[in-house]
Amino acid sequence: MLHLSVTHISRVCFSIIQTLSVLKTKTAFTAMSKESQEVKFSGFLPSLPKEKLLQNFEEAKQKIDVESEDHKEIWEEFSKAVTGCICEIVFSPKISNKEDSDKASALLKNYRDDALLINPKFFNKWIYDFRKRFSSLLDFWKNEMVAKELGPLWTGDFELFDRFDDPEPEVREVLWKLIFDEPALSETKAKQAAELLWAYKVDACFRSPYQYNDWIVTVRDELVKRKFVDFWKIVVDQELGLIGSKESDYFDDMDDPEIPEFYKIGNDNLKMESK
């Protein structure tokens, strides 16, 4: 039988009590932290006026400690609250006035400006998912997203981006594989490729139209080479070819690319290949 002294038993009991006390304190602190975060990020209500939303954004942002170990997780929770509010405003059946559009784009701009310095990759992942949901809201995309340059963050936005952080080459690579990886292009893949190509062109209009124009010529020539007539017809019908002055401020009438010529070359070469 094991004999323990009263002193030893007292020490063990004291140690257990101390441990329980520490655990209780940690549990209380965790609960308090979760509660404070819920309060911190609860101010993003779609029904609030623009000025109040932007005020809540700044106040919540100021409370985030960038030096804390869990800063990344807290920022993502903050981001989810902000982006969730933006989505509720934009995709609500009630959005039909300029005031709501302005409110959503103003909140998005503030979030985008901060994401540029804090977590651009998280923003880019979200903005691509956000863009996929647009079908009947092309006016918002054109008048707010494109006109106010609220799309993905690129190397041109921030010098600390390197070429591996820039999603543009990745988009081109995905598109190329989607279109040309197989001998024939299925209807499903053609639809996916057309949607992604349209989205890429929209972004390129105010980011990198010259790079897009150089690249889309290689796409056209490859389509002709492989006789992908159906997808070329999509490119023509949806005007997914060269970017010009009507779509991008980078061009003026003096250096407007030869857009009709771009399509004519494709059509003529396809006819020659088909003979």
mmCIF file with all atom_site columns, C-alpha atoms in Angstrom, residues 4 18 46 53 64 70-72 77 87 132 150 169 194 203 211 249 258 260 266 269 275:
data_model
loop_
_atom_site.group_PDB
_atom_site.id
_atom_site.type_symbol
_atom_site.label_atom_id
_atom_site.label_alt_id
_atom_site.label_comp_id
_atom_site.label_asym_id
_atom_site.label_entity_id
_atom_site.label_seq_id
_atom_site.pdbx_PDB_ins_code
_atom_site.Cartn_x
_atom_site.Cartn_y
_atom_site.Cartn_z
_atom_site.occupancy
_atom_site.B_iso_or_equiv
_atom_site.pdbx_formal_charge
_atom_site.auth_seq_id
_atom_site.auth_comp_id
_atom_site.auth_asym_id
_atom_site.auth_atom_id
_atom_site.pdbx_PDB_model_num
ATOM 1  C CA . LEU A 1 4   ? 1.258   9.488  1.505   1.00 0.00 ? 4   LEU A CA 1
ATOM 2  C CA . GLN A 1 18  ? -4.190  25.692 -9.369  1.00 0.00 ? 18  GLN A CA 1
ATOM 3  C CA . PRO A 1 46  ? -26.823 45.762 -45.010 1.00 0.00 ? 46  PRO A CA 1
ATOM 4  C CA . LEU A 1 53  ? -21.204 51.229 -42.484 1.00 0.00 ? 53  LEU A CA 1
ATOM 5  C CA . ILE A 1 64  ? -7.572  44.464 -34.691 1.00 0.00 ? 64  ILE A CA 1
ATOM 6  C CA . ASP A 1 70  ? -3.931  35.103 -34.249 1.00 0.00 ? 70  ASP A CA 1
ATOM 7  C CA . HIS A 1 71  ? -4.039  38.260 -36.350 1.00 0.00 ? 71  HIS A CA 1
ATOM 8  C CA . LYS A 1 72  ? -4.507  36.297 -39.581 1.00 0.00 ? 72  LYS A CA 1
ATOM 9  C CA . GLU A 1 77  ? -13.213 36.748 -39.577 1.00 0.00 ? 77  GLU A CA 1
ATOM 10 C CA . CYS A 1 87  ? -22.895 40.211 -50.876 1.00 0.00 ? 87  CYS A CA 1
ATOM 11 C CA . LYS A 1 132 ? -18.882 34.164 -60.542 1.00 0.00 ? 132 LYS A CA 1
ATOM 12 C CA . LEU A 1 150 ? -12.610 47.181 -57.637 1.00 0.00 ? 150 LEU A CA 1
ATOM 13 C CA . PRO A 1 169 ? -0.660  34.563 -65.711 1.00 0.00 ? 169 PRO A CA 1
ATOM 14 C CA . ALA A 1 194 ? -16.148 31.629 -72.368 1.00 0.00 ? 194 ALA A CA 1
ATOM 15 C CA . ASP A 1 203 ? -10.457 42.932 -65.579 1.00 0.00 ? 203 ASP A CA 1
ATOM 16 C CA . GLN A 1 211 ? -0.972  42.098 -72.376 1.00 0.00 ? 211 GLN A CA 1
ATOM 17 C CA . ASP A 1 249 ? -9.109  54.308 -71.120 1.00 0.00 ? 249 ASP A CA 1
ATOM 18 C CA . GLU A 1 258 ? -7.594  47.079 -85.321 1.00 0.00 ? 258 GLU A CA 1
ATOM 19 C CA . PRO A 1 260 ? -12.429 44.428 -87.021 1.00 0.00 ? 260 PRO A CA 1
ATOM 20 C CA . GLY A 1 266 ? -9.578  34.748 -87.776 1.00 0.00 ? 266 GLY A CA 1
ATOM 21 C CA . ASN A 1 269 ? -7.815  31.865 -91.839 1.00 0.00 ? 269 ASN A CA 1
ATOM 22 C CA . LYS A 1 275 ? -10.568 23.900 -97.489 1.00 0.00 ? 275 LYS A CA 1
#
